[in-house]
């Protein structure tokens, strides 16, 4: 950070810019005309909340930006990335106003900034100015909008409190006409215990919502049933105007049975907890470009103060253990900053037990008849069960057999009569149908054999919050199954999958400390531990991370991952794999191709990858650890450091990694100044494209532009790849020398040198 007091040239310029403060007045929008937004406060960005609003500028650069208040220039920050060219105004009202992605600053501000850049010989700048050194009046021209640091032209505008906390402009003095209600698209649920799965075999599920006849009312057409703790997710958006761009919803509130259960409001943000955006929004949905899915329950590690539960359950229904059996009514209210609201209402059934009915006894009679007697749990009547069927499972299908009938007895008891040969081996389950169309897949009560032949297939997947193992069996009779987890010859633990269908058993395993490393998984079609496991997956590298203060996990002698519990919001599994490829050098690789699973997960802070290769110091060209962008099918260079024959880089997630050679230096294209040409403009604009195919251009120090031996300010746009600069003072008539040096992050250099001429007032190009 550069202090203005240390830059003599900048101080002299600032001293000449002192003006008399103007009178205070009400705030005004920073642009004239109709205000249209492309995004709003609190939306998800890469590892942080969006701290302001984005004002559309018609897809063009150059909209006039005006000061909302009287005040002074407090700070200017210049970068190729982030907010790009960014201006901060300290208002006389005590608030800070931030303007990002600017293309050009107002003359007197621009002069002060350029003086500081030249003094520091850096384009990058972060300068705090003395109070009232550059006074600004309300409505005064500040800058032109642009797209510096952004992919498309717009104006990023923030309002911050007196203690530099971002606050929502739309609720703090910058109103917009808005008569459009928020809208819901999907409703989601996530189980939060350490074993449950939905019928899909996943830990999350989404259902589409249905718009009601009354404006702003939504529902779902399914009566859901839960018997394990769960949290709610909402996929919705807001509009400022009909046909406008979709934005995040300002406020979401959950009421269950008429009582406040959870609330989330984006009114202010704290820089210390801005990474909570990865937990406020559903990260996996955001990775798949569904960036408005909000979690209406508190995940571990989420310190965002704007979202809170009404009690110790923190938005997780069933966590308290006192929820009553039966029907519950949910109302989710979405509200925008103008008070427009929409409601999503639905009902669900809750039973905090594994099954509603319990098998009391079994009576077998001659002529192949079996009688099963069941008793319901206390409070079952609140589930409003109006019919019960016993369905039979054959492979993946459940159907009603003609030889099995359920009869109702007194006190809610049931008798199931099963007639026919083979009933003793038929897999039967109670299906309960409730008022309102609810379905409860209840007790599995018959046909599960002691064991089956060890013919099965074993699959696994490291998912967001654990390890999901699937056992698929071709057996024609049902049985339970068993999972054994090993590290080397040590048995770490035994798990028992859930029976979903005859040929599909699923087991969810949370990342417990005793599963620190798993290299082998076995399965058997029995729970009997005296029968050995004969079906194995081996050569695995699955690690439970986030439990220890310091941890090193490895795949081989070449690839290591260093982390500790501070890297993760909560413990998780990570799997390492390698893809050995022939002809490394032909593919541009200097190592094997390594993979980390899951490929996407929310990470609190970067962990370190270490990849050992041949002695890199002896190479004529550099190589570095890269991550594979699968969408673009190209390697992305990470920030590398070399330690002997080991490269280290930081990562915030999984995917594919390898050490890749960067053989090519950057390229300079379309330089507008030609060797030997004569120009009439004494302050000619110098413009060129700087293109690099792999490691890329990192920051302003990768450019060195000199004109007649004097350092020039390199203004580069990574999106357009264009670099521009212009002499601060008119050039004298005659010959001038231009030198351009561009480095990439691998240290490759390209250079271009030329001479050009500037005409004098009389048309002469010789120096006087």
XYZ file of C-alpha atoms in Angstrom:
768
model
C 0.000 0.000 0.000
C 1.358 3.427 -0.955
C 0.956 6.314 1.487
C 0.484 9.691 -0.198
C 2.675 11.356 2.402
C 5.630 9.333 1.106
C 5.201 10.417 -2.494
C 6.460 13.962 -2.902
C 5.179 14.447 -6.432
C 1.675 13.339 -5.481
C 1.604 15.681 -2.481
C 2.496 18.652 -4.659
C -0.276 17.831 -7.088
C -2.797 17.311 -4.277
C -1.896 20.618 -2.638
C -2.857 22.395 -5.848
C -6.265 20.726 -5.874
C -7.656 22.095 -2.608
C -11.156 23.479 -3.039
C -13.769 24.982 -0.767
C -16.260 22.416 0.614
C -19.790 22.728 -0.781
C -22.997 22.586 1.205
C -24.360 19.260 2.321
C -27.455 17.854 0.662
C -29.490 14.729 0.103
C -27.920 11.823 -1.752
C -28.362 11.365 -5.470
C -27.769 8.407 -7.770
C -24.260 8.351 -9.292
C -25.630 8.326 -12.863
C -28.404 10.307 -14.513
C -31.439 8.824 -16.180
C -33.227 5.546 -15.516
C -31.409 3.253 -13.094
C -31.355 -0.382 -14.182
C -29.460 -3.050 -12.246
C -27.701 -6.169 -13.466
C -27.003 -7.488 -9.965
C -27.690 -6.451 -6.431
C -26.328 -6.537 -2.908
C -25.375 -9.864 -1.320
C -25.117 -12.002 -4.451
C -22.529 -14.761 -4.613
C -19.156 -13.932 -6.100
C -15.905 -15.888 -6.078
C -15.424 -16.453 -2.346
C -17.196 -13.278 -1.246
C -20.545 -11.526 -1.147
C -21.246 -8.860 -3.734
C -20.774 -5.764 -1.612
C -22.743 -3.339 -3.773
C -25.031 -3.071 -6.760
C -24.164 -3.155 -10.464
C -25.704 -0.380 -12.548
C -26.137 -1.169 -16.221
C -24.586 1.244 -18.728
C -26.161 -0.050 -21.915
C -23.239 -2.363 -22.659
C -21.010 0.647 -23.287
C -18.023 2.319 -21.674
C -18.194 6.031 -20.916
C -21.310 6.757 -18.830
C -20.753 9.872 -16.721
C -20.361 9.060 -13.007
C -21.360 11.818 -10.567
C -20.824 12.197 -6.838
C -23.893 11.295 -4.736
C -22.867 13.658 -1.913
C -20.503 16.378 -0.852
C -17.226 14.961 0.413
C -13.656 14.274 -0.591
C -11.583 11.637 -2.360
C -10.680 9.167 0.385
C -9.018 6.372 -1.555
C -8.100 5.231 -5.066
C -7.270 1.618 -5.874
C -5.931 0.577 -9.269
C -5.618 -3.041 -10.411
C -6.037 -5.190 -13.508
C -8.433 -7.435 -11.598
C -11.185 -7.173 -8.975
C -12.809 -3.741 -9.085
C -10.274 -2.504 -11.646
C -9.994 1.262 -11.511
C -11.812 2.031 -8.263
C -12.627 5.357 -6.565
C -13.724 5.903 -2.947
C -15.472 9.098 -1.792
C -15.792 9.927 1.904
C -19.099 11.754 2.190
C -19.707 14.607 4.565
C -22.564 12.411 5.854
C -19.952 9.971 7.188
C -20.630 7.262 4.620
C -18.130 5.911 2.086
C -19.154 5.637 -1.585
C -17.301 3.232 -3.866
C -17.240 3.240 -7.690
C -15.663 0.281 -9.476
C -14.650 -0.788 -13.022
C -14.106 2.830 -14.107
C -12.496 3.634 -17.429
C -11.232 7.140 -16.721
C -11.081 9.403 -13.681
C -11.930 13.104 -13.652
C -8.979 15.318 -14.597
C -7.826 16.552 -11.227
C -8.237 13.103 -9.624
C -6.516 11.472 -12.563
C -3.542 13.860 -12.311
C -3.010 12.978 -8.638
C -3.268 9.241 -9.326
C -0.884 9.294 -12.267
C 1.649 11.287 -10.260
C 1.552 8.595 -7.577
C 1.883 5.826 -10.181
C 4.921 7.438 -11.788
C 6.531 8.039 -8.415
C 6.031 4.383 -7.458
C 6.660 3.046 -10.990
C 3.545 0.891 -10.555
C 0.141 0.827 -12.218
C -1.195 -1.001 -9.162
C -1.994 1.555 -6.522
C -3.833 1.710 -3.209
C -3.679 5.293 -1.960
C -5.467 6.902 0.987
C -5.672 10.680 0.630
C -5.623 13.232 3.452
C -8.981 14.586 4.576
C -10.344 17.299 2.252
C -7.252 17.289 0.027
C -9.474 16.709 -3.022
C -12.908 18.131 -2.215
C -15.914 16.872 -4.167
C -19.335 18.484 -4.493
C -22.582 16.601 -4.874
C -23.314 16.064 -8.570
C -19.694 16.728 -9.553
C -18.171 14.665 -12.364
C -15.999 11.894 -10.922
C -15.229 9.474 -13.733
C -16.495 7.548 -16.715
C -17.846 4.052 -16.282
C -15.949 1.170 -17.862
C -15.140 -2.507 -17.552
C -11.711 -2.534 -15.903
C -11.482 -5.723 -13.882
C -14.855 -6.853 -15.281
C -16.067 -8.930 -18.214
C -18.752 -6.473 -19.347
C -19.212 -2.697 -19.035
C -21.132 -1.548 -15.955
C -20.743 0.613 -12.853
C -20.189 -1.129 -9.540
C -21.549 1.103 -6.759
C -21.209 0.595 -3.008
C -22.328 2.417 0.106
C -20.386 1.761 3.297
C -21.121 2.816 6.847
C -18.935 5.139 8.903
C -16.933 2.104 10.085
C -16.371 0.871 6.499
C -19.016 -1.887 6.514
C -20.830 -2.412 3.174
C -24.558 -1.719 3.465
C -27.328 -2.293 0.965
C -27.805 0.908 -1.087
C -31.439 0.007 -1.802
C -32.258 0.102 1.913
C -30.015 3.056 2.764
C -31.185 6.037 0.777
C -31.072 4.865 -2.843
C -34.630 3.838 -3.618
C -35.829 2.476 -6.947
C -39.364 2.237 -8.321
C -40.167 -1.465 -8.055
C -43.582 -3.126 -8.234
C -42.401 -6.636 -9.144
C -42.654 -9.430 -6.587
C -39.857 -11.926 -6.019
C -40.353 -15.371 -7.530
C -39.610 -18.992 -6.578
C -38.406 -21.699 -8.991
C -37.449 -24.693 -6.853
C -37.617 -25.873 -3.276
C -34.785 -27.988 -1.911
C -34.051 -30.119 1.128
C -30.802 -31.416 2.616
C -30.529 -34.087 5.291
C -28.105 -33.087 8.022
C -27.553 -36.232 10.092
C -24.696 -38.692 9.569
C -26.469 -41.492 7.706
C -29.670 -40.526 5.863
C -30.321 -40.534 2.130
C -33.324 -39.577 0.057
C -34.960 -42.121 -2.257
C -32.750 -40.790 -5.065
C -29.749 -42.024 -3.097
C -28.498 -38.469 -2.563
C -28.282 -36.151 0.429
C -30.145 -33.325 -1.300
C -33.269 -33.140 -3.409
C -35.161 -30.403 -5.258
C -38.800 -30.172 -6.303
C -40.326 -27.656 -8.705
C -42.736 -25.101 -7.297
C -46.175 -24.344 -8.680
C -47.448 -20.794 -9.141
C -50.899 -20.247 -7.592
C -53.726 -18.158 -9.020
C -53.200 -15.452 -6.411
C -50.301 -13.192 -7.389
C -47.148 -13.961 -5.443
C -48.332 -17.304 -4.073
C -46.450 -20.544 -4.731
C -46.635 -24.130 -3.519
C -45.490 -27.650 -4.358
C -47.786 -30.437 -5.540
C -46.283 -33.112 -3.249
C -46.874 -33.883 0.413
C -43.362 -34.734 1.605
C -42.376 -37.077 4.422
C -39.269 -36.767 6.591
C -37.962 -38.860 9.459
C -34.453 -37.408 9.750
C -33.250 -33.816 10.429
C -33.229 -31.588 7.367
C -32.664 -28.027 6.213
C -34.496 -26.064 3.519
C -33.018 -24.584 0.334
C -34.760 -22.044 -1.884
C -34.056 -21.314 -5.531
C -35.584 -17.953 -6.390
C -34.890 -14.506 -7.775
C -36.024 -10.909 -7.731
C -36.596 -8.348 -10.494
C -36.462 -4.581 -10.308
C -38.636 -4.349 -13.415
C -40.504 -6.718 -15.699
C -38.024 -8.060 -18.248
C -35.046 -6.971 -16.172
C -32.119 -9.088 -15.065
C -32.587 -11.650 -12.305
C -31.098 -10.796 -8.927
C -30.779 -12.203 -5.422
C -33.736 -11.929 -3.069
C -33.195 -9.389 -0.298
C -35.052 -11.144 2.543
C -36.210 -14.738 3.125
C -38.104 -15.787 6.240
C -39.282 -19.277 7.201
C -42.300 -19.877 9.424
C -43.213 -23.394 10.573
C -46.638 -23.909 12.113
C -47.034 -20.141 12.278
C -43.857 -19.507 14.267
C -40.659 -17.857 13.077
C -38.093 -20.583 12.330
C -35.320 -18.943 10.281
C -34.607 -15.578 8.660
C -32.015 -14.330 6.213
C -31.628 -10.694 5.171
C -28.943 -9.042 3.065
C -28.805 -5.592 4.634
C -25.124 -5.308 5.557
C -21.949 -7.354 5.200
C -18.827 -7.824 7.276
C -15.472 -8.174 5.503
C -14.377 -10.583 8.248
C -17.144 -13.062 7.402
C -17.576 -12.498 3.672
C -16.378 -16.025 2.880
C -19.634 -17.238 4.462
C -21.119 -16.675 1.008
C -19.969 -20.239 0.210
C -22.315 -21.512 2.938
C -25.151 -19.014 2.550
C -25.602 -20.140 -1.028
C -25.507 -23.775 -2.081
C -21.980 -23.980 -3.449
C -22.495 -27.026 -5.674
C -25.523 -25.425 -7.299
C -23.523 -22.226 -7.841
C -20.727 -24.192 -9.532
C -23.370 -25.483 -11.967
C -24.428 -21.865 -12.698
C -27.517 -21.960 -10.481
C -26.249 -19.117 -8.344
C -29.359 -18.097 -6.403
C -29.981 -21.224 -4.334
C -30.023 -20.060 -0.698
C -29.573 -22.265 2.369
C -32.204 -21.425 4.956
C -30.352 -23.190 7.737
C -27.015 -22.516 9.403
C -24.162 -24.683 8.169
C -21.090 -25.270 10.388
C -18.628 -22.417 9.894
C -21.207 -19.905 8.635
C -20.574 -16.724 10.633
C -22.739 -14.408 8.532
C -24.783 -12.364 11.017
C -27.630 -11.584 8.617
C -28.957 -15.160 8.725
C -30.135 -16.766 11.945
C -32.457 -19.374 13.372
C -35.056 -18.588 15.982
C -33.608 -21.126 18.431
C -30.851 -23.674 18.999
C -31.910 -25.681 15.936
C -30.427 -22.991 13.634
C -32.947 -23.744 10.897
C -32.569 -27.560 10.973
C -35.933 -29.196 11.547
C -35.618 -32.304 13.698
C -32.396 -31.240 15.397
C -34.204 -30.412 18.626
C -35.838 -33.814 19.062
C -39.106 -32.332 20.367
C -40.927 -31.870 17.048
C -44.337 -33.503 17.116
C -45.272 -36.397 14.893
C -47.641 -35.464 12.107
C -48.441 -32.688 9.677
C -46.540 -29.387 9.668
C -47.211 -26.208 7.702
C -44.354 -24.162 6.229
C -44.522 -20.635 4.882
C -41.488 -19.021 3.239
C -41.795 -15.276 2.661
C -39.541 -13.594 0.101
C -39.380 -9.803 0.192
C -37.497 -7.219 -1.857
C -36.139 -3.855 -0.729
C -39.334 -2.084 -1.834
C -41.617 -4.262 0.277
C -42.944 -6.457 -2.542
C -43.369 -10.011 -1.299
C -44.118 -13.556 -2.419
C -44.967 -16.642 -0.384
C -44.155 -20.298 -0.870
C -46.381 -22.527 1.276
C -46.257 -26.293 1.626
C -46.944 -29.088 4.098
C -44.844 -32.033 5.201
C -45.209 -35.051 7.451
C -42.711 -35.671 10.222
C -41.917 -38.809 12.199
C -38.715 -38.892 14.231
C -38.523 -42.672 14.011
C -37.087 -44.999 11.389
C -40.481 -46.673 10.916
C -44.081 -45.886 11.822
C -44.993 -49.548 12.348
C -43.132 -52.252 14.223
C -43.422 -55.969 13.553
C -44.887 -57.627 16.659
C -45.169 -61.238 15.630
C -45.220 -63.702 12.777
C -47.527 -66.704 12.547
C -46.985 -69.375 9.916
C -49.885 -71.628 8.995
C -50.148 -74.667 6.785
C -50.957 -74.151 3.112
C -48.197 -71.564 2.702
C -49.857 -68.777 4.696
C -47.971 -66.237 6.807
C -49.583 -63.720 9.183
C -47.624 -60.599 10.145
C -48.877 -58.408 13.017
C -47.812 -54.748 13.379
C -48.224 -52.070 16.041
C -47.839 -48.332 15.258
C -45.735 -45.924 17.288
C -47.345 -43.413 19.610
C -48.840 -40.439 17.809
C -49.134 -42.253 14.494
C -52.716 -41.004 14.092
C -51.385 -37.501 13.441
C -49.886 -38.806 10.196
C -53.456 -39.265 8.903
C -52.772 -42.614 7.260
C -55.809 -43.641 5.239
C -54.523 -46.836 3.626
C -51.682 -49.321 3.903
C -50.327 -51.705 1.313
C -47.651 -54.351 1.362
C -45.559 -54.109 -1.802
C -43.126 -56.672 -3.111
C -39.692 -55.888 -4.481
C -38.279 -57.565 -7.587
C -34.903 -56.135 -8.577
C -35.514 -52.340 -8.763
C -39.337 -52.487 -8.966
C -41.940 -52.363 -6.190
C -45.433 -53.657 -6.948
C -48.579 -54.916 -5.211
C -48.712 -58.749 -5.144
C -52.194 -60.263 -5.501
C -51.512 -62.789 -2.745
C -50.659 -60.277 0.012
C -53.351 -58.252 1.806
C -53.282 -55.825 4.723
C -56.152 -55.681 7.218
C -56.753 -53.043 9.888
C -57.254 -54.182 13.493
C -58.113 -52.273 16.645
C -55.898 -49.478 18.046
C -54.223 -48.929 14.700
C -52.737 -52.408 14.553
C -52.315 -54.187 11.242
C -52.410 -57.777 10.077
C -50.772 -58.704 6.798
C -51.886 -61.986 5.255
C -49.444 -63.483 2.749
C -50.556 -66.559 0.860
C -48.678 -68.628 -1.682
C -45.510 -70.535 -2.274
C -42.315 -68.563 -2.000
C -43.776 -65.938 0.327
C -41.048 -66.649 2.839
C -38.405 -65.332 0.428
C -40.427 -62.457 -1.063
C -39.164 -59.013 -0.003
C -42.138 -57.108 1.437
C -42.349 -53.534 2.690
C -45.221 -51.503 4.117
C -46.234 -48.504 2.023
C -48.394 -46.003 3.909
C -50.673 -43.614 2.034
C -51.867 -40.497 3.841
C -54.502 -37.854 3.386
C -53.323 -35.237 0.921
C -51.342 -37.695 -1.196
C -48.403 -38.406 1.091
C -46.412 -41.621 0.755
C -44.335 -43.252 3.492
C -42.052 -46.150 2.564
C -42.094 -47.865 5.927
C -41.031 -51.156 7.454
C -39.121 -53.764 5.457
C -40.551 -56.851 7.140
C -40.001 -59.996 5.081
C -37.804 -61.810 2.587
C -34.373 -60.635 3.737
C -32.156 -63.725 3.706
C -29.350 -64.438 6.111
C -26.883 -64.211 3.251
C -26.547 -64.329 -0.498
C -23.723 -65.371 -2.825
C -20.921 -62.841 -2.853
C -21.824 -61.723 -6.332
C -22.047 -57.961 -6.296
C -20.511 -54.816 -7.709
C -19.063 -52.096 -5.556
C -19.052 -48.373 -6.384
C -18.086 -45.322 -4.365
C -18.159 -41.552 -4.672
C -16.635 -38.838 -2.508
C -19.464 -36.326 -2.186
C -19.704 -32.940 -0.524
C -20.161 -34.118 3.071
C -19.001 -37.730 3.094
C -18.440 -40.983 1.257
C -21.300 -42.640 -0.633
C -20.900 -46.374 -1.303
C -23.238 -48.361 -3.551
C -23.523 -52.143 -3.565
C -25.262 -53.558 -6.635
C -26.351 -57.179 -6.532
C -27.687 -59.422 -9.333
C -29.202 -61.768 -6.738
C -32.846 -62.839 -7.156
C -33.478 -62.843 -3.423
C -33.107 -60.040 -0.933
C -30.469 -59.809 1.741
C -28.646 -57.260 3.809
C -25.083 -56.268 2.977
C -21.926 -55.283 4.785
C -19.143 -52.809 4.028
C -15.630 -53.106 5.430
C -13.124 -50.250 5.280
C -9.369 -50.863 5.429
C -6.038 -49.105 5.515
C -3.380 -51.635 4.609
C -4.203 -54.784 6.570
C -5.990 -52.863 9.326
C -9.770 -53.032 9.476
C -10.913 -49.481 10.200
C -14.609 -50.163 10.562
C -17.726 -51.996 9.438
C -20.748 -50.209 7.971
C -24.187 -51.566 7.050
C -25.799 -50.133 3.918
C -29.476 -49.294 3.632
C -31.649 -51.590 1.529
C -33.182 -49.520 -1.284
C -34.030 -52.283 -3.728
C -32.986 -55.895 -4.178
C -30.139 -54.857 -6.455
C -29.198 -51.552 -4.802
C -27.854 -50.987 -1.309
C -26.502 -47.576 -0.309
C -24.292 -46.470 2.553
C -23.382 -42.906 3.533
C -20.277 -42.546 5.697
C -19.309 -39.231 7.318
C -15.594 -38.298 7.552
C -14.884 -39.575 11.056
C -11.325 -39.408 12.462
C -11.026 -43.211 12.533
C -11.322 -43.177 8.744
C -8.213 -41.024 8.349
C -7.047 -42.993 5.311
C -8.980 -45.621 3.348
C -7.132 -47.606 0.691
C -9.479 -50.600 0.370
C -13.246 -51.142 0.505
C -14.905 -54.555 0.648
C -18.521 -55.684 0.410
C -20.393 -58.885 1.306
C -24.081 -59.746 0.854
C -24.574 -60.476 4.541
C -24.250 -58.812 7.926
C -22.598 -61.914 9.324
C -19.008 -60.883 10.064
C -17.907 -64.523 10.234
C -18.292 -64.699 6.469
C -15.255 -63.164 4.764
C -15.482 -60.342 2.242
C -14.534 -61.418 -1.275
C -15.453 -58.322 -3.334
C -12.922 -55.507 -2.986
C -11.979 -52.159 -4.421
C -8.331 -51.504 -3.701
C -5.494 -49.080 -4.489
C -7.678 -46.259 -3.180
C -6.416 -43.028 -1.652
C -9.296 -41.578 0.370
C -8.456 -39.315 3.314
C -10.520 -37.695 6.057
C -9.175 -34.146 6.436
C -10.042 -31.239 8.695
C -9.621 -33.026 12.036
C -5.964 -32.269 12.699
C -4.013 -29.067 13.321
C -1.554 -30.133 10.612
C -1.923 -32.870 8.034
C -0.043 -34.176 5.008
C -1.695 -36.582 2.584
C -0.035 -38.113 -0.434
C -0.634 -40.244 -3.471
C 2.953 -41.215 -4.248
C 6.422 -39.842 -3.701
C 5.711 -37.036 -6.163
C 2.322 -35.583 -5.149
C 1.496 -34.265 -1.669
C -1.298 -32.141 -0.240
C -0.678 -30.075 2.917
C -3.626 -28.859 4.976
C -5.016 -28.393 8.485
C -8.437 -27.953 10.047
C -8.448 -24.227 9.241
C -8.605 -25.024 5.502
C -12.110 -26.481 5.760
C -15.417 -25.371 7.216
C -15.882 -28.876 8.595
C -14.102 -32.235 8.163
C -14.487 -33.915 4.801
C -13.160 -36.726 2.621
C -10.673 -36.024 -0.160
C -9.602 -38.611 -2.722
C -6.378 -38.501 -4.718
C -5.887 -40.279 -8.058
C -3.278 -40.248 -10.800
C -3.526 -40.704 -14.562
C -0.188 -41.794 -15.904
C 0.214 -40.646 -19.481
C 2.786 -41.721 -22.027
C 4.763 -39.111 -23.941
C 4.570 -36.462 -21.248
C 6.648 -33.961 -23.168
C 4.515 -34.390 -26.286
C 1.520 -33.396 -24.171
C 3.467 -30.522 -22.613
C 3.529 -32.162 -19.161
C 6.415 -32.370 -16.739
C 4.635 -34.766 -14.354
C 1.849 -37.279 -14.130
C -1.715 -35.971 -14.238
C -3.166 -35.907 -10.703
C -6.804 -35.548 -9.664
C -8.475 -34.432 -6.431
C -12.074 -35.408 -5.661
C -14.628 -33.990 -5.173
C -13.831 -31.659 -8.031
C -15.839 -28.864 -6.382
C -16.303 -28.158 -2.681
C -16.464 -25.121 -0.412
C -13.043 -24.468 1.071
C -12.364 -21.955 3.853
C -8.856 -21.111 2.684
C -6.255 -22.386 0.254
C -4.409 -25.614 0.909
C -0.979 -26.359 -0.550
C -0.127 -28.768 -3.341
C 3.454 -29.981 -3.674
C 4.558 -31.740 -6.838
C 8.053 -33.131 -7.192
C 9.589 -33.381 -10.665
C 13.041 -33.417 -12.222
C 15.361 -30.621 -11.081
C 13.582 -27.622 -12.575
C 16.507 -25.265 -12.041
C 18.450 -26.981 -14.810
C 15.713 -26.460 -17.398
C 16.010 -23.886 -20.135
C 12.345 -23.067 -19.738
C 9.952 -22.995 -16.816
C 7.076 -25.203 -15.837
C 4.485 -24.841 -13.123
C 1.545 -26.546 -11.445
C -1.644 -26.001 -13.437
C -5.324 -26.765 -12.890
C -7.402 -28.079 -15.791
C -10.436 -25.961 -16.687
C -12.675 -28.714 -18.049
C -15.231 -26.331 -19.562
C -12.607 -24.568 -21.659
C -10.362 -27.648 -21.923
C -7.257 -25.675 -21.069
C -4.687 -25.542 -18.306
C -4.815 -22.664 -15.820
C -1.500 -21.650 -14.273
C -1.504 -21.410 -10.470
C 0.715 -19.217 -8.298
C 3.854 -21.348 -8.082
C 6.948 -21.317 -5.946
C 10.001 -23.502 -6.495
C 11.707 -25.352 -3.635
C 14.581 -27.410 -5.018
C 12.977 -30.010 -7.263
C 9.490 -29.429 -5.811
C 6.893 -26.981 -7.023
C 4.274 -25.691 -4.595
C 0.981 -24.026 -5.407
C -2.243 -23.154 -3.593
C -5.686 -24.499 -4.440
C -9.221 -23.862 -3.221
C -10.744 -27.089 -4.482
C -10.385 -30.262 -6.443
C -10.005 -31.174 -10.100
C -7.080 -32.129 -12.305
C -3.524 -30.918 -11.693
C -0.184 -31.398 -13.412
C 3.146 -29.675 -13.908
C 3.005 -28.178 -17.397
C 5.799 -26.698 -19.488
C 5.324 -23.108 -20.576
C 7.431 -23.084 -23.725
C 6.191 -19.910 -25.352
C 6.788 -16.272 -24.377
C 3.935 -13.764 -24.543
C 3.124 -12.274 -27.924
C 2.666 -8.624 -28.829
C 0.099 -7.991 -31.541
C -1.447 -4.967 -33.242
C 0.959 -2.383 -31.880
C -0.428 0.872 -33.265
C 2.955 2.683 -33.271
C 5.027 1.593 -36.273
C 8.788 1.686 -36.657
C 9.911 4.756 -38.612
C 6.441 6.338 -38.822
C 5.701 9.982 -38.095
C 2.793 11.091 -35.877
C 1.243 14.507 -35.472
C -0.162 13.936 -31.962
C 2.476 15.053 -29.409
C 0.846 12.702 -26.864
C 0.222 9.637 -28.997
C -1.788 6.764 -27.554
C 0.303 3.585 -27.512
C -1.849 0.464 -27.773
C -1.137 -3.232 -28.307
C -2.448 -6.698 -27.476
C -0.426 -8.787 -25.011
C -1.385 -12.443 -25.402
C -0.051 -15.424 -23.472
C -1.304 -18.966 -24.003
C -0.578 -20.622 -20.656
C 0.904 -19.040 -17.549
C -0.591 -15.650 -18.325
C 0.221 -12.116 -17.297
C 0.011 -11.738 -13.537
C 0.144 -8.047 -12.681
C 1.508 -4.661 -13.683
C 5.111 -5.699 -13.026
C 4.902 -8.061 -16.001
C 4.995 -4.949 -18.221
C 7.903 -2.611 -18.710
C 7.224 0.139 -21.249
C 9.800 2.866 -21.705
C 9.603 5.910 -23.951
C 12.944 7.640 -24.401
C 14.112 5.787 -21.285
C 11.209 7.001 -19.126
C 8.851 4.539 -17.415
C 5.285 4.552 -18.807
C 2.078 3.607 -16.984
C 0.861 0.233 -18.369
C -2.957 0.032 -18.312
C -3.931 -3.533 -19.176
C -7.339 -5.207 -19.527
C -7.033 -9.002 -19.033
C -10.413 -9.574 -20.698
C -9.625 -7.761 -23.940
C -5.837 -8.367 -23.534
C -5.212 -4.789 -24.588
C -2.529 -2.659 -22.974
C -2.521 1.130 -23.458
C -0.340 3.980 -22.288
C 0.108 7.639 -23.197
C 2.827 10.210 -22.421
C 1.824 12.460 -19.543
C 3.487 15.462 -21.223
C 3.671 16.389 -24.955
C 6.652 14.919 -26.761
C 9.128 17.215 -28.419
C 9.281 17.126 -32.241
C 11.689 14.581 -33.598
C 12.791 11.045 -33.032
C 11.626 8.948 -30.056
C 12.494 5.458 -28.906
C 9.861 2.987 -27.637
C 10.727 -0.217 -25.807
C 8.174 -2.801 -24.657
C 8.960 -5.800 -22.468
C 6.254 -8.284 -21.450
C 6.780 -11.206 -19.064
C 4.488 -14.107 -18.316
C 4.208 -15.812 -14.928
C 6.658 -18.508 -15.991
C 9.295 -15.831 -16.570
C 9.249 -15.976 -20.368
C 9.975 -12.612 -21.969
C 9.093 -10.967 -25.244
C 10.522 -7.620 -26.339
C 9.814 -5.105 -29.032
C 11.782 -1.930 -29.795
C 11.231 0.743 -32.402
C 11.763 4.384 -33.273
C 9.069 6.812 -34.355
C 8.838 10.563 -35.023
C 6.612 13.385 -33.817
C 5.920 16.356 -36.051
C 6.544 19.854 -34.873
C 4.009 22.643 -35.230
C 5.568 23.517 -38.594
C 5.447 19.908 -39.760
C 9.132 19.303 -39.032
C 10.151 16.094 -37.324
C 13.672 17.143 -36.330
C 14.396 18.211 -32.776
C 15.177 21.861 -32.209
